[in-house]
Short mmCIF file of C-alpha atoms and ligand atoms in Angstrom, two decimals:
data_model
loop_
_atom_site.label_atom_id
_atom_site.label_comp_id
_atom_site.label_asym_id
_atom_site.label_seq_id
_atom_site.Cartn_x
_atom_site.Cartn_y
_atom_site.Cartn_z
CA MET A 31 -14.07 -133.76 -6.82
CA PHE A 32 -11.66 -136.69 -6.87
CA VAL A 33 -13.39 -140.05 -6.54
CA ARG A 34 -11.47 -142.18 -4.06
CA ARG A 35 -11.31 -145.90 -3.40
CA ILE A 36 -12.23 -146.18 0.26
CA ALA A 37 -12.27 -149.09 2.72
CA VAL A 38 -14.36 -148.74 5.86
CA ILE A 39 -13.42 -151.20 8.60
CA GLY A 40 -16.32 -151.83 10.98
CA SER A 41 -19.95 -151.60 9.82
CA GLY A 42 -21.63 -150.43 13.02
CA TYR A 43 -23.45 -147.10 13.39
CA VAL A 44 -20.50 -144.93 12.44
CA GLY A 45 -18.94 -147.26 9.84
CA LEU A 46 -22.13 -148.04 8.00
CA THR A 47 -23.24 -144.41 7.93
CA THR A 48 -19.78 -143.29 6.83
CA GLY A 49 -19.60 -145.91 4.07
CA ALA A 50 -23.10 -145.34 2.73
CA CYS A 51 -22.77 -141.54 2.83
CA LEU A 52 -19.31 -141.47 1.21
CA ALA A 53 -20.70 -143.73 -1.55
CA SER A 54 -23.60 -141.29 -1.99
CA LEU A 55 -21.00 -138.54 -2.48
CA GLY A 56 -19.61 -140.54 -5.41
CA HIS A 57 -16.72 -142.45 -3.82
CA ARG A 58 -16.16 -146.20 -4.29
CA VAL A 59 -16.56 -147.76 -0.88
CA VAL A 60 -15.97 -151.26 0.47
CA CYS A 61 -17.29 -151.77 4.01
CA ALA A 62 -15.98 -154.62 6.13
CA ASP A 63 -17.21 -156.32 9.25
CA VAL A 64 -16.13 -159.39 11.18
CA ASP A 65 -19.73 -160.59 11.46
CA ALA A 66 -20.42 -162.62 8.28
CA SER A 67 -24.20 -162.74 8.82
CA LYS A 68 -24.34 -158.94 9.18
CA VAL A 69 -22.29 -158.57 5.98
CA ALA A 70 -24.67 -160.93 4.11
CA GLN A 71 -27.65 -158.92 5.36
CA LEU A 72 -26.08 -155.61 4.32
CA ALA A 73 -25.05 -156.96 0.93
CA ALA A 74 -28.72 -157.83 0.41
CA GLY A 75 -29.64 -154.22 1.22
CA LYS A 76 -30.98 -154.95 4.71
CA VAL A 77 -29.89 -152.50 7.39
CA PRO A 78 -30.01 -153.98 10.91
CA ILE A 79 -30.27 -150.65 12.77
CA LEU A 80 -33.01 -148.05 12.96
CA GLU A 81 -31.59 -145.03 11.16
CA PRO A 82 -33.73 -142.86 8.90
CA GLY A 83 -32.47 -142.64 5.31
CA LEU A 84 -29.74 -145.25 5.78
CA PRO A 85 -31.52 -148.21 4.11
CA GLU A 86 -32.22 -146.04 1.06
CA LEU A 87 -28.56 -144.96 0.78
CA VAL A 88 -27.34 -148.55 1.18
CA VAL A 89 -29.69 -149.85 -1.51
CA GLU A 90 -28.76 -146.95 -3.82
CA GLY A 91 -25.01 -147.49 -3.27
CA LEU A 92 -25.29 -151.24 -3.91
CA ALA A 93 -27.33 -150.69 -7.07
CA ALA A 94 -24.87 -148.10 -8.39
CA GLY A 95 -21.93 -150.45 -7.67
CA ARG A 96 -20.32 -147.78 -5.47
CA LEU A 97 -20.88 -149.70 -2.23
CA GLN A 98 -19.86 -153.24 -1.30
CA PHE A 99 -19.84 -155.26 1.90
CA VAL A 100 -17.19 -157.86 2.66
CA VAL A 101 -16.01 -159.95 5.59
CA GLY A 102 -12.68 -158.92 7.08
CA ALA A 103 -10.47 -155.84 6.95
CA ALA A 104 -7.92 -157.41 4.58
CA THR A 105 -10.56 -158.06 1.90
CA ALA A 106 -11.81 -154.49 2.17
CA VAL A 107 -8.32 -153.03 1.74
CA GLY A 108 -7.86 -155.09 -1.45
CA GLN A 109 -4.81 -155.37 -3.66
CA GLY A 110 -3.17 -153.98 -6.78
CA PRO A 111 -4.81 -151.14 -8.72
CA ASP A 112 -8.06 -151.66 -6.81
CA ALA A 113 -6.47 -151.30 -3.38
CA ALA A 114 -7.96 -148.67 -1.08
CA GLU A 115 -6.43 -145.20 -1.12
CA VAL A 116 -8.11 -144.29 2.15
CA VAL A 117 -8.89 -146.75 4.98
CA PHE A 118 -11.37 -145.65 7.65
CA LEU A 119 -11.20 -147.33 11.06
CA CYS A 120 -14.72 -147.34 12.50
CA VAL A 121 -14.38 -150.08 15.07
CA PRO A 122 -15.85 -149.96 18.58
CA THR A 123 -13.84 -148.41 21.41
CA PRO A 124 -15.90 -149.50 24.43
CA MET A 125 -15.26 -148.51 28.01
CA GLY A 126 -12.45 -150.72 29.27
CA ALA A 127 -11.02 -151.27 32.74
CA GLY A 128 -11.19 -148.13 34.89
CA GLY A 129 -13.21 -146.18 32.30
CA ALA A 130 -10.41 -145.84 29.72
CA ALA A 131 -11.25 -146.56 26.08
CA ASP A 132 -10.49 -150.15 25.08
CA LEU A 133 -8.45 -149.93 21.89
CA SER A 134 -8.02 -153.62 21.21
CA ALA A 135 -10.22 -153.54 18.07
CA VAL A 136 -8.11 -150.69 16.60
CA GLU A 137 -4.95 -152.66 17.41
CA THR A 138 -6.29 -155.87 15.84
CA VAL A 139 -7.21 -154.11 12.59
CA ALA A 140 -3.86 -152.29 12.46
CA ALA A 141 -2.04 -155.62 12.78
CA GLU A 142 -4.26 -157.21 10.12
CA VAL A 143 -3.84 -154.54 7.44
CA ARG A 144 -0.35 -153.18 8.08
CA SER A 145 1.43 -155.19 5.40
CA LEU A 146 -1.42 -154.83 2.89
CA LEU A 147 -1.70 -151.05 2.77
CA PRO A 148 -0.49 -149.62 -0.53
CA ALA A 149 2.25 -146.98 -0.36
CA GLY A 150 0.81 -143.48 0.03
CA CYS A 151 -2.44 -144.75 1.51
CA VAL A 152 -4.09 -142.80 4.35
CA VAL A 153 -5.49 -144.53 7.44
CA VAL A 154 -8.27 -142.49 9.03
CA ASN A 155 -9.43 -143.01 12.56
CA LYS A 156 -13.12 -142.22 13.01
CA SER A 157 -13.54 -144.15 16.25
CA THR A 158 -13.54 -142.06 19.42
CA VAL A 159 -10.07 -142.65 20.79
CA PRO A 160 -7.82 -141.10 23.43
CA VAL A 161 -5.37 -138.39 22.52
CA GLY A 162 -2.26 -140.03 21.15
CA THR A 163 -4.00 -142.92 19.38
CA ALA A 164 -3.12 -141.67 15.89
CA ALA A 165 0.53 -141.62 16.93
CA ARG A 166 0.17 -145.08 18.48
CA THR A 167 -1.58 -146.44 15.37
CA ALA A 168 1.26 -145.09 13.23
CA GLN A 169 3.69 -146.91 15.51
CA LEU A 170 1.73 -150.16 15.25
CA LEU A 171 1.52 -149.88 11.48
CA ASP A 172 5.22 -149.05 11.28
CA ARG A 173 4.73 -147.79 7.73
CA PRO A 174 6.42 -144.43 7.17
CA ASP A 175 4.78 -144.34 3.71
CA VAL A 176 1.26 -144.42 5.24
CA ALA A 177 -0.19 -141.38 7.04
CA VAL A 178 -2.54 -141.77 10.01
CA VAL A 179 -5.26 -139.14 10.27
CA SER A 180 -7.81 -138.43 12.98
CA ASN A 181 -11.23 -137.48 11.58
CA PRO A 182 -13.77 -137.64 14.42
CA GLU A 183 -17.44 -138.15 13.64
CA PHE A 184 -20.19 -136.09 15.30
CA LEU A 185 -23.31 -137.88 14.11
CA ARG A 186 -26.16 -138.66 16.49
CA GLU A 187 -28.07 -141.91 16.50
CA GLY A 188 -31.47 -141.42 14.95
CA SER A 189 -30.25 -138.62 12.67
CA ALA A 190 -26.93 -140.11 11.57
CA VAL A 191 -27.39 -139.64 7.80
CA GLU A 192 -28.68 -136.11 8.18
CA ASP A 193 -25.80 -135.25 10.54
CA PHE A 194 -23.22 -136.79 8.17
CA LEU A 195 -24.50 -135.04 5.07
CA ASN A 196 -25.13 -131.67 6.78
CA PRO A 197 -22.28 -131.41 9.25
CA ASP A 198 -21.57 -128.30 11.30
CA ARG A 199 -17.90 -128.92 10.58
CA ILE A 200 -15.36 -131.44 9.38
CA VAL A 201 -12.38 -131.96 11.69
CA VAL A 202 -9.23 -133.54 10.29
CA GLY A 203 -6.02 -133.93 12.23
CA CYS A 204 -2.67 -135.14 10.99
CA ASP A 205 0.89 -134.14 11.50
CA ALA A 206 1.32 -134.38 7.68
CA GLN A 207 -0.69 -131.58 6.09
CA ASP A 208 -1.12 -133.16 2.65
CA ALA A 209 -2.77 -136.27 4.14
CA ALA A 210 -5.14 -134.07 6.19
CA GLU A 211 -6.06 -132.14 3.04
CA ARG A 212 -6.73 -135.35 1.11
CA VAL A 213 -9.15 -136.54 3.79
CA ALA A 214 -10.87 -133.14 4.01
CA ALA A 215 -11.30 -133.23 0.22
CA LEU A 216 -13.44 -136.39 0.52
CA TYR A 217 -16.14 -134.19 2.04
CA ALA A 218 -15.68 -131.22 -0.31
CA ARG A 219 -19.19 -131.54 -1.75
CA LEU A 220 -20.75 -131.03 1.68
CA GLY A 221 -19.49 -127.44 1.82
CA ALA A 222 -18.91 -127.57 5.58
CA PRO A 223 -16.16 -125.59 7.30
CA ALA A 224 -13.06 -127.75 7.73
CA VAL A 225 -10.80 -127.55 10.75
CA LEU A 226 -7.38 -128.87 9.80
CA THR A 227 -5.12 -129.45 12.74
CA ASP A 228 -2.65 -131.87 14.29
CA ALA A 229 -3.78 -135.38 15.23
CA ALA A 230 -3.83 -134.85 19.01
CA SER A 231 -6.02 -131.74 18.71
CA ALA A 232 -8.50 -133.50 16.42
CA GLU A 233 -8.72 -136.41 18.84
CA LEU A 234 -9.41 -134.01 21.68
CA VAL A 235 -12.09 -132.14 19.71
CA LYS A 236 -14.29 -135.22 19.80
CA TYR A 237 -14.03 -135.72 23.58
CA ALA A 238 -14.25 -132.00 24.28
CA ALA A 239 -17.46 -131.78 22.18
CA ASN A 240 -19.22 -134.77 23.75
CA CYS A 241 -18.18 -133.77 27.26
CA PHE A 242 -19.36 -130.22 26.68
CA LEU A 243 -22.75 -131.57 25.59
CA ALA A 244 -22.86 -133.76 28.71
CA MET A 245 -22.01 -130.77 30.90
CA LYS A 246 -24.68 -128.68 29.17
CA LEU A 247 -27.27 -131.33 29.94
CA SER A 248 -26.16 -131.71 33.54
CA TYR A 249 -26.34 -127.95 33.90
CA VAL A 250 -29.90 -127.97 32.57
CA ASN A 251 -30.88 -130.85 34.84
CA ALA A 252 -29.44 -128.98 37.83
CA VAL A 253 -31.33 -125.82 36.81
CA ALA A 254 -34.49 -127.99 36.57
CA GLU A 255 -33.97 -129.12 40.16
CA LEU A 256 -33.50 -125.53 41.23
CA CYS A 257 -36.71 -124.59 39.37
CA GLU A 258 -38.62 -127.18 41.40
CA ARG A 259 -37.22 -125.77 44.62
CA VAL A 260 -37.97 -122.11 43.89
CA GLY A 261 -41.24 -122.56 41.99
CA ALA A 262 -39.94 -121.61 38.53
CA ASP A 263 -40.62 -123.40 35.24
CA VAL A 264 -37.60 -124.84 33.48
CA LEU A 265 -39.22 -124.63 30.04
CA ASP A 266 -39.51 -120.87 30.38
CA VAL A 267 -36.03 -120.59 31.86
CA THR A 268 -34.39 -122.60 29.04
CA GLU A 269 -36.36 -120.71 26.42
CA GLY A 270 -35.18 -117.50 28.01
CA ILE A 271 -31.53 -118.47 28.06
CA GLY A 272 -31.61 -120.27 24.71
CA TYR A 273 -32.33 -117.10 22.73
CA ASP A 274 -28.85 -115.98 23.66
CA ARG A 275 -26.95 -117.13 20.58
CA ARG A 276 -23.92 -117.90 22.68
CA ILE A 277 -26.00 -120.51 24.51
CA GLY A 278 -28.43 -121.69 21.81
CA GLN A 279 -31.80 -123.47 22.08
CA SER A 280 -30.60 -127.00 21.41
CA PHE A 281 -29.61 -129.58 24.00
CA LEU A 282 -31.55 -127.82 26.72
CA GLN A 283 -34.23 -130.42 27.48
CA PRO A 284 -34.08 -131.72 31.03
CA GLY A 285 -34.60 -135.45 31.37
CA PRO A 286 -33.91 -138.53 33.46
CA GLY A 287 -30.16 -138.04 32.94
CA TRP A 288 -28.14 -138.38 29.76
CA GLY A 289 -27.11 -141.76 28.41
CA GLY A 290 -26.49 -143.72 25.23
CA SER A 291 -23.44 -145.35 23.79
CA CYS A 292 -21.36 -142.17 23.63
CA LEU A 293 -21.72 -139.51 26.32
CA PRO A 294 -21.28 -141.83 29.36
CA LYS A 295 -18.36 -143.65 27.71
CA ASP A 296 -16.64 -140.49 26.51
CA THR A 297 -16.97 -138.59 29.80
CA HIS A 298 -15.34 -141.53 31.62
CA ALA A 299 -12.65 -141.82 28.95
CA LEU A 300 -11.79 -138.10 29.10
CA LEU A 301 -11.43 -138.36 32.87
CA GLN A 302 -8.92 -141.15 32.27
CA VAL A 303 -7.07 -138.97 29.76
CA CYS A 304 -7.04 -136.21 32.40
CA SER A 305 -5.77 -138.48 35.11
CA ALA A 306 -2.95 -139.70 32.85
CA ALA A 307 -2.10 -136.03 32.24
CA ASP A 308 -2.23 -135.34 36.01
CA PHE A 309 -5.14 -132.93 35.57
CA ASP A 310 -8.20 -132.87 37.79
CA PHE A 311 -11.10 -131.85 35.52
CA SER A 312 -13.44 -131.22 38.44
CA LEU A 313 -16.07 -129.53 36.26
CA LEU A 314 -16.43 -132.71 34.22
CA ARG A 315 -16.52 -134.94 37.29
CA ALA A 316 -19.25 -132.77 38.80
CA SER A 317 -21.28 -133.11 35.59
CA MET A 318 -21.06 -136.88 35.82
CA ASP A 319 -22.07 -136.83 39.49
CA THR A 320 -24.98 -134.53 38.63
CA ASN A 321 -26.10 -137.11 36.07
CA THR A 322 -26.10 -139.90 38.64
CA ARG A 323 -27.97 -137.63 41.03
CA GLN A 324 -30.56 -136.89 38.33
CA GLN A 325 -31.29 -140.60 37.86
CA HIS A 326 -31.72 -141.01 41.62
CA ARG A 327 -33.92 -137.93 41.72
CA MET A 328 -36.28 -139.57 39.22
CA VAL A 329 -36.54 -142.56 41.55
CA ASP A 330 -37.27 -140.19 44.48
CA LYS A 331 -40.09 -138.63 42.47
CA ILE A 332 -41.57 -142.03 41.64
CA ARG A 333 -41.26 -143.27 45.23
CA GLU A 334 -42.96 -140.15 46.51
CA ALA A 335 -45.73 -140.50 43.93
CA VAL A 336 -46.59 -144.02 45.07
CA GLY A 337 -46.73 -143.03 48.72
CA GLY A 338 -43.19 -143.37 50.10
CA SER A 339 -42.22 -146.98 49.41
CA LEU A 340 -41.68 -148.75 46.13
CA ALA A 341 -41.74 -152.27 47.58
CA GLY A 342 -44.33 -154.36 45.74
CA GLN A 343 -45.66 -151.34 43.81
CA ARG A 344 -46.56 -151.88 40.17
CA VAL A 345 -44.83 -149.18 38.09
CA GLY A 346 -45.48 -148.86 34.34
CA LEU A 347 -42.57 -147.52 32.29
CA LEU A 348 -43.16 -145.76 28.98
CA GLY A 349 -39.96 -145.74 26.92
CA LEU A 350 -36.84 -147.85 27.37
CA THR A 351 -34.39 -146.63 24.72
CA PHE A 352 -31.84 -143.95 25.64
CA LYS A 353 -33.65 -141.38 23.54
CA ALA A 354 -36.46 -141.33 20.97
CA GLY A 355 -35.75 -142.23 17.34
CA THR A 356 -33.47 -145.16 18.11
CA ASP A 357 -33.83 -148.79 19.16
CA ASP A 358 -30.59 -148.58 21.15
CA LEU A 359 -30.75 -149.58 24.82
CA ARG A 360 -27.06 -149.11 25.60
CA ASP A 361 -26.53 -147.07 28.75
CA SER A 362 -30.15 -146.00 28.62
CA PRO A 363 -31.13 -143.77 31.55
CA ALA A 364 -34.54 -145.49 31.39
CA LEU A 365 -32.92 -148.81 32.22
CA THR A 366 -30.76 -147.24 34.95
CA VAL A 367 -33.89 -145.81 36.57
CA ALA A 368 -35.58 -149.22 36.16
CA ALA A 369 -32.65 -150.95 37.88
CA LEU A 370 -32.85 -148.52 40.81
CA LEU A 371 -36.61 -149.04 41.09
CA ALA A 372 -36.12 -152.82 41.01
CA THR A 373 -33.56 -152.60 43.82
CA GLU A 374 -36.28 -151.04 45.98
CA GLY A 375 -38.67 -153.89 45.17
CA ALA A 376 -40.89 -152.23 42.53
CA ASP A 377 -42.78 -154.56 40.18
CA LEU A 378 -41.91 -153.17 36.74
CA ILE A 379 -43.51 -153.47 33.34
CA GLY A 380 -42.37 -151.41 30.36
CA TYR A 381 -43.37 -150.51 26.82
CA ASP A 382 -41.24 -149.03 24.07
CA PRO A 383 -42.31 -148.72 20.43
CA GLU A 384 -38.90 -149.99 19.27
CA VAL A 385 -38.42 -152.72 21.88
CA PRO A 386 -41.22 -155.20 21.23
CA ALA A 387 -39.91 -157.93 23.55
CA ALA A 388 -37.47 -158.54 26.38
CA VAL A 389 -33.78 -158.14 25.54
CA PRO A 390 -31.78 -160.52 27.73
CA GLY A 391 -29.07 -158.79 29.71
CA MET A 392 -30.68 -155.38 29.12
CA THR A 393 -34.27 -155.49 30.29
CA ASP A 394 -33.91 -158.12 33.03
CA ASP A 395 -35.29 -155.80 35.73
CA LEU A 396 -38.69 -155.54 34.10
CA GLN A 397 -41.33 -157.30 32.11
CA VAL A 398 -41.47 -155.93 28.54
CA SER A 399 -44.88 -155.63 26.91
CA ASP A 400 -45.81 -154.61 23.37
CA ASP A 401 -48.99 -152.97 24.62
CA PRO A 402 -49.12 -149.68 26.55
CA LEU A 403 -52.55 -150.68 27.91
CA LYS A 404 -50.99 -153.68 29.66
CA VAL A 405 -48.34 -151.38 31.10
CA ALA A 406 -51.05 -149.16 32.55
CA SER A 407 -53.11 -152.01 33.94
CA GLY A 408 -52.99 -151.87 37.75
CA ALA A 409 -50.08 -149.39 37.80
CA ALA A 410 -49.57 -147.31 40.94
CA ALA A 411 -47.69 -144.85 38.71
CA LEU A 412 -46.81 -144.45 35.05
CA VAL A 413 -43.37 -143.06 34.20
CA VAL A 414 -42.38 -141.54 30.86
CA LEU A 415 -38.67 -142.23 30.41
CA THR A 416 -38.12 -141.73 26.65
CA GLU A 417 -39.53 -138.83 24.65
CA TRP A 418 -41.37 -140.88 22.01
CA PRO A 419 -43.88 -138.42 20.46
CA GLU A 420 -46.51 -141.15 20.17
CA PHE A 421 -46.89 -141.22 23.96
CA ARG A 422 -48.66 -137.90 23.64
CA LEU A 423 -51.25 -139.61 21.45
CA LEU A 424 -51.99 -142.59 23.71
CA ASP A 425 -55.64 -143.05 24.67
CA TRP A 426 -55.14 -141.45 28.06
CA GLY A 427 -58.85 -141.76 28.86
CA ARG A 428 -58.55 -145.54 28.51
CA LEU A 429 -55.29 -145.61 30.47
CA ALA A 430 -57.01 -143.68 33.27
CA GLU A 431 -59.53 -146.51 33.57
CA LEU A 432 -56.82 -149.14 33.80
CA VAL A 433 -54.35 -147.68 36.29
CA GLU A 434 -54.63 -148.16 40.02
CA ARG A 435 -53.61 -144.57 40.68
CA ARG A 436 -53.82 -141.74 38.13
CA ILE A 437 -50.37 -140.30 38.37
CA VAL A 438 -47.73 -139.85 35.67
CA ILE A 439 -44.11 -138.92 36.29
CA ASP A 440 -43.06 -137.36 33.00
CA THR A 441 -39.25 -137.30 33.15
CA ARG A 442 -39.10 -135.83 29.62
CA ASN A 443 -41.76 -133.10 30.04
CA LEU A 444 -43.30 -134.65 26.94
CA LEU A 445 -46.98 -134.92 27.68
CA ASP A 446 -49.67 -132.27 27.50
CA ALA A 447 -50.56 -132.00 31.18
CA ASP A 448 -53.91 -130.33 30.37
CA VAL A 449 -55.01 -133.30 28.25
CA LEU A 450 -54.09 -135.73 31.00
CA ARG A 451 -55.62 -133.63 33.74
CA ARG A 452 -58.92 -133.69 31.89
CA VAL A 453 -59.07 -137.46 32.33
CA GLY A 454 -58.02 -137.26 35.96
CA PHE A 455 -54.27 -137.76 35.84
CA GLU A 456 -51.86 -135.85 38.00
CA VAL A 457 -48.70 -135.12 36.00
CA ARG A 458 -45.34 -134.44 37.59
CA GLY A 459 -42.63 -133.24 35.25
CA VAL A 460 -39.00 -132.26 35.72
CA GLY A 461 -38.37 -128.65 36.66
CA ARG A 462 -41.98 -127.67 35.96
CA ARG A 463 -43.90 -125.11 37.99
CA PRO A 464 -45.88 -126.97 40.67
CA SER A 465 -49.13 -125.11 39.91
CA GLN A 466 -48.99 -126.56 36.38
CA VAL A 467 -48.42 -130.12 37.32
CA LEU A 468 -49.58 -130.93 40.79
CA THR A 469 -53.33 -130.56 40.71
CA SER A 470 -55.71 -132.84 38.88
CA SER A 471 -58.64 -130.44 38.86
C1 LIG B 557 -23.83 -138.03 20.86
C2 LIG B 557 -23.49 -136.64 20.30
O1 LIG B 557 -24.66 -135.81 20.35
C3 LIG B 557 -23.02 -136.75 18.84
O2 LIG B 557 -22.64 -135.46 18.37
C4 LIG B 557 -21.81 -137.69 18.79
O3 LIG B 557 -21.34 -137.86 17.46
C5 LIG B 557 -22.24 -139.04 19.33
O4 LIG B 557 -22.69 -138.88 20.70
C6 LIG B 557 -21.05 -139.97 19.27
O5 LIG B 557 -20.06 -139.72 19.99
O6 LIG B 557 -21.02 -140.89 18.46
P1 LIG B 557 -25.93 -139.72 20.66
O7 LIG B 557 -25.18 -140.61 21.61
O8 LIG B 557 -26.56 -140.30 19.46
O9 LIG B 557 -24.95 -138.55 20.13
O10 LIG B 557 -27.07 -139.04 21.52
P2 LIG B 557 -27.51 -137.54 21.87
O11 LIG B 557 -28.53 -137.08 20.92
O12 LIG B 557 -26.33 -136.68 22.09
O13 LIG B 557 -28.23 -137.80 23.27
C7 LIG B 557 -27.47 -138.23 24.41
C8 LIG B 557 -28.33 -138.27 25.66
O14 LIG B 557 -28.70 -136.95 26.05
C9 LIG B 557 -29.65 -139.04 25.49
O15 LIG B 557 -29.89 -139.82 26.65
C10 LIG B 557 -30.68 -137.94 25.33
O16 LIG B 557 -31.98 -138.31 25.72
C11 LIG B 557 -30.11 -136.87 26.25
N1 LIG B 557 -30.57 -135.51 25.92
C12 LIG B 557 -30.24 -134.91 24.75
C13 LIG B 557 -31.34 -134.82 26.86
O17 LIG B 557 -31.64 -135.34 27.97
N2 LIG B 557 -31.76 -133.55 26.56
C14 LIG B 557 -31.44 -132.93 25.39
O18 LIG B 557 -31.83 -131.75 25.20
C15 LIG B 557 -30.67 -133.64 24.46
#
């Protein structure tokens, strides 16, 4: 394998994982960020995000001299014989006005590095960007001797390193085949199938994948609602359909709606791409509406459980992050449900193993406690919103003594209803058969 000199611009989830993993594959990587304190932390081997395996890779890369952290894109690109041969753009592309991706960070970096890039260098876009961004980046760079490649990333928060090092596929898009092949070769040691295509197709792969996952989840959440109405059990139904290899067992867990920093943003952004292309992707829109409906349905369940009105009712929330295994609160369905409950006057207190204290601007609708017992104290209902495995192991006997009413709404179908029933709790899941969840005897 050729060892390449690589610059990674942006040291967030994707950039940091990309940099640390490429260094572990033997490449020489310089990661840049605009935040000097973050860079100092990383250079000292301290990783500011919860991501299994990442701290170890960062420390290993630093010690081996294959990984460096610097402030600013220009420094990372470097000069002379040490200049980067491949420059990864891993900057944020948040939801901008009207739901379209905001590309200002990509534009800023392009302007900053355009005159510094050595001839023959490849600029790789790993950020999730609308179709046509590679072409637009090439225009902004205005460097015919530099190829722009789209190489979307499919890693999940909480398993980012594992996903990077064991990918289902590598997707590389460029209108110049040799540049695409050079980027694909960076990953040669991973042995994953490589899809080499044009830039627009690679850009669309990323949106099409995330939106498919969102649709799959909305489908499952809709099936869960149907299960409740007809007296079926969604766990049996999803197991039954999941054995079909064309469907697969993964991504079939119903929940309080899907969230996080990617699926909500990318579904909105693809709708914008569709509208610009004069295409009504009604299937995608329906999936987004189903997601909103699912969040409201959770609130309906909670309201019903506390007797018809949430006003003044103490509700204890277990889990605040958008899924287990992360400390990320961005677009968390738990917080959306909390906001809806707060609108109806509920008095909210929440616990999350990775959110020890209030996060201003995120958790303003509730009081955050570091103790699940405090969350249970006086609660008219407890609501599981994130599938943290440790919630199964809480001292439910003790919680039963503390709550005002022994009822749990388990939006993740996480808990063992039999265990809870033994200490007097009624457990209501999502899409579960009523006979399994409604009685406390
Ligand atoms: C998602 C994609 O899964 C990654 O492939 C992609 O690379 C990433 O976005 C990205 O674009 O960067 P992530 O946002 O980390 O990854 O989260 P997911 O694991 O996809 O979960 C998204 C939401 O779906 C969460 O709220 C989760 O709780 C929910 N979910 C997931 C379910 O409700 N049920 C499931 O069975 C799976």
